[in-house]
PDB file of C-alpha atoms in Angstrom:
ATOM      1  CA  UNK Y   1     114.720 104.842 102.970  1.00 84.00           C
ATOM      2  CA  UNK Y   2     114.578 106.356 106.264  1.00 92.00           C
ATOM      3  CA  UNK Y   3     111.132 107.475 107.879  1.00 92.00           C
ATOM      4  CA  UNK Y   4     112.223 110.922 107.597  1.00 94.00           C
ATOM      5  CA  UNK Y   5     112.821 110.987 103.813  1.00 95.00           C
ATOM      6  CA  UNK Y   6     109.656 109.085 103.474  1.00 96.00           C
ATOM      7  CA  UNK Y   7     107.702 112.157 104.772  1.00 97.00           C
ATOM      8  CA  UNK Y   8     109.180 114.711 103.359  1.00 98.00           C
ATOM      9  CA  UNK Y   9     108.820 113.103  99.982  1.00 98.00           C
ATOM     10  CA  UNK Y  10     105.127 112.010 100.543  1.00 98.00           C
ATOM     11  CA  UNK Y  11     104.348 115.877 101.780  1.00 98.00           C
ATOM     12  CA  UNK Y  12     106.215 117.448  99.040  1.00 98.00           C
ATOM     13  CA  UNK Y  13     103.957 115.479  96.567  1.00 98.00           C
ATOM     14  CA  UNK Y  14     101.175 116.234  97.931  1.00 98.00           C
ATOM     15  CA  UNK Y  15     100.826 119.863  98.919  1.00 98.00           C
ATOM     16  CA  UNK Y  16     103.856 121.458  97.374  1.00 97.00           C
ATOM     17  CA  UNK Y  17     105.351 123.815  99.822  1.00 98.00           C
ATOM     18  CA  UNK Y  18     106.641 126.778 100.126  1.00 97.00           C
ATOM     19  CA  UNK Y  19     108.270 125.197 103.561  1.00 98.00           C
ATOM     20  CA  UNK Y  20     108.712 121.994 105.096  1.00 98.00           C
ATOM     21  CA  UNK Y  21     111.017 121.384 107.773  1.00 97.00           C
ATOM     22  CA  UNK Y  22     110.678 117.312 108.610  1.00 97.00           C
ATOM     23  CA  UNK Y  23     112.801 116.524 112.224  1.00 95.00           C
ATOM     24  CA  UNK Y  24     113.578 113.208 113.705  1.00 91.00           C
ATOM     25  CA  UNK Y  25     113.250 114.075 117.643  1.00 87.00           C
ATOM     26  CA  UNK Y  26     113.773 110.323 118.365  1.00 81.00           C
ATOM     27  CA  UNK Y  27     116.558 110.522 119.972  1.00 65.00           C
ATOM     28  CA  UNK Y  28     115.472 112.787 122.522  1.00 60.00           C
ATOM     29  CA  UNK Y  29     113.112 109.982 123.492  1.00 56.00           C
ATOM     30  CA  UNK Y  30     115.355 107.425 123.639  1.00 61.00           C
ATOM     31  CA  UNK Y  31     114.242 105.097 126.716  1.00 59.00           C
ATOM     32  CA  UNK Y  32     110.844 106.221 126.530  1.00 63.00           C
ATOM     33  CA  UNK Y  33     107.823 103.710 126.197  1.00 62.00           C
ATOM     34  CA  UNK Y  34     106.856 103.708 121.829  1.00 56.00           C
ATOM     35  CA  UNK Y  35     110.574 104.556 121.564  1.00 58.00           C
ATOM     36  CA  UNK Y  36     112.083 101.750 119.685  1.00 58.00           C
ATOM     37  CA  UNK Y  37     116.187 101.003 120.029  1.00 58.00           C
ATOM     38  CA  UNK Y  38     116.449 101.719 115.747  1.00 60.00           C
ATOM     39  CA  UNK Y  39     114.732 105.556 116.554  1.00 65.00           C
ATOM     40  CA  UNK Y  40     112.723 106.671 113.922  1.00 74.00           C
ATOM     41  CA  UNK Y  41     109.589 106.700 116.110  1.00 78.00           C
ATOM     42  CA  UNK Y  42     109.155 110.804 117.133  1.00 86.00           C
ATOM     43  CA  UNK Y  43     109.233 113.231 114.639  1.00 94.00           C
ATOM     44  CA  UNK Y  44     108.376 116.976 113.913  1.00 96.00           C
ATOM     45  CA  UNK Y  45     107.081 118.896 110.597  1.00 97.00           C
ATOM     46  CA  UNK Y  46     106.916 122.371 109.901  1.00 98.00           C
ATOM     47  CA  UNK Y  47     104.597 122.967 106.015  1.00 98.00           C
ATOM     48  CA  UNK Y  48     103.817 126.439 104.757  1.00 98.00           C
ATOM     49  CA  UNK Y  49     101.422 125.705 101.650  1.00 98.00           C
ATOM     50  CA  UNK Y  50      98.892 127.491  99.884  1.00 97.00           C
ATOM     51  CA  UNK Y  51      96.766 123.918  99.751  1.00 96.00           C
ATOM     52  CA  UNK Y  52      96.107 125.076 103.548  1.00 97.00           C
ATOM     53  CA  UNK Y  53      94.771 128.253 103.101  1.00 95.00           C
ATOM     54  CA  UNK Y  54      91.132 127.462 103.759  1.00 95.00           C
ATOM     55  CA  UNK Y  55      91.222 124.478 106.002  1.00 97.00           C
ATOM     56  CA  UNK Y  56      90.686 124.132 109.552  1.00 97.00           C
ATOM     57  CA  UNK Y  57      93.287 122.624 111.757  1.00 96.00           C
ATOM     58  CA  UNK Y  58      91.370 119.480 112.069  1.00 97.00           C
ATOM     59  CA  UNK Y  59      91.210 119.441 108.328  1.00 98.00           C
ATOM     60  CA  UNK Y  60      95.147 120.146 107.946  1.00 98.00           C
ATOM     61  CA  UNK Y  61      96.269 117.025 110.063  1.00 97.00           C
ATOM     62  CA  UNK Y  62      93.870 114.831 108.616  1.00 97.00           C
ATOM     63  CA  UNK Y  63      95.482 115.408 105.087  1.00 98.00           C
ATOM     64  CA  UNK Y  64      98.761 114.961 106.071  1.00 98.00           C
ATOM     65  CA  UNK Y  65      97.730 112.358 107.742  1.00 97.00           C
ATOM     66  CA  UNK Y  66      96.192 110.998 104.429  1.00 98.00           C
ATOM     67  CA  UNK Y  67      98.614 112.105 102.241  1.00 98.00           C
ATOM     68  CA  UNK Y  68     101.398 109.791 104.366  1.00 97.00           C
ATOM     69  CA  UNK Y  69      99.200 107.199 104.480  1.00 97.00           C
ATOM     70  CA  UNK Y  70      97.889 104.209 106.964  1.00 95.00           C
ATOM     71  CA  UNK Y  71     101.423 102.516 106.659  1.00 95.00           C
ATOM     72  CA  UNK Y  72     103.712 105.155 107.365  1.00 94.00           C
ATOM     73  CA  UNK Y  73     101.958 106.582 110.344  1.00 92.00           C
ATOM     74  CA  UNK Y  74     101.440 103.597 111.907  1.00 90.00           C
ATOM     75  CA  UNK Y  75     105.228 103.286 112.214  1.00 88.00           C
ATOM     76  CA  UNK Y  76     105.157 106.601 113.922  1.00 89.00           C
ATOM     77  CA  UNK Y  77     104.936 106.592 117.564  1.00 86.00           C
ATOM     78  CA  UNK Y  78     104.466 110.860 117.915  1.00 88.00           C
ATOM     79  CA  UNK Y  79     104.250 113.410 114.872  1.00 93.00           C
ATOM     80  CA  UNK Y  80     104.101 116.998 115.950  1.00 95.00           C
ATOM     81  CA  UNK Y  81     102.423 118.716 113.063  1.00 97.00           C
ATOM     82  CA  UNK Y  82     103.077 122.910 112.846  1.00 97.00           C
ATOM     83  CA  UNK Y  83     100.985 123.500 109.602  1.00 96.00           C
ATOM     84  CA  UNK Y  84     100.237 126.645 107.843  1.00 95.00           C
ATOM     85  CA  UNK Y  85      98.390 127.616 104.889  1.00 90.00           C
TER      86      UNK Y  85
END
């Protein structure tokens, strides 16, 4: 399954929302040092979901980050997070 798929599945299970937008900007970094040949490695998400209505930014990232787990984002070089509750 490609990375992409991976977190949009993990994010949809987890918070539901009302928008997610999941982008694989790897290719635009092609060459670039964490860039690996396959891509996969630079990606951008857009979430719109009530389950962030009453968290802080700090708090938003960190359960994203939790909800795609220690295995998934460690095979993420960048993840640009726009996250709304």
């Amino acid at each position: 399954m490609a990375v992409e798929d991976e977190i949009r599945l993990k994010l949809e299970d987890a918070f539901a929302p009302r928008a997610l937008t999941v982008k694989d900007d790897s290719a635009a970094h092609a060459g670039h040092a964490g860039a690996p040949a396959g891509g996969q490695s630079h990606f951008n998400v857009v979430i719109r979901a009530d389950a962030f209505a009453d968290m802080s930014r700090i708090a938003r990232h960190r359960a994203i980050h939790a909800a795609l787990g220690r295995d998934l984002v460690g095979r993420i070089h960048a993840l640009a997070l726009d996250v709304d509750g």
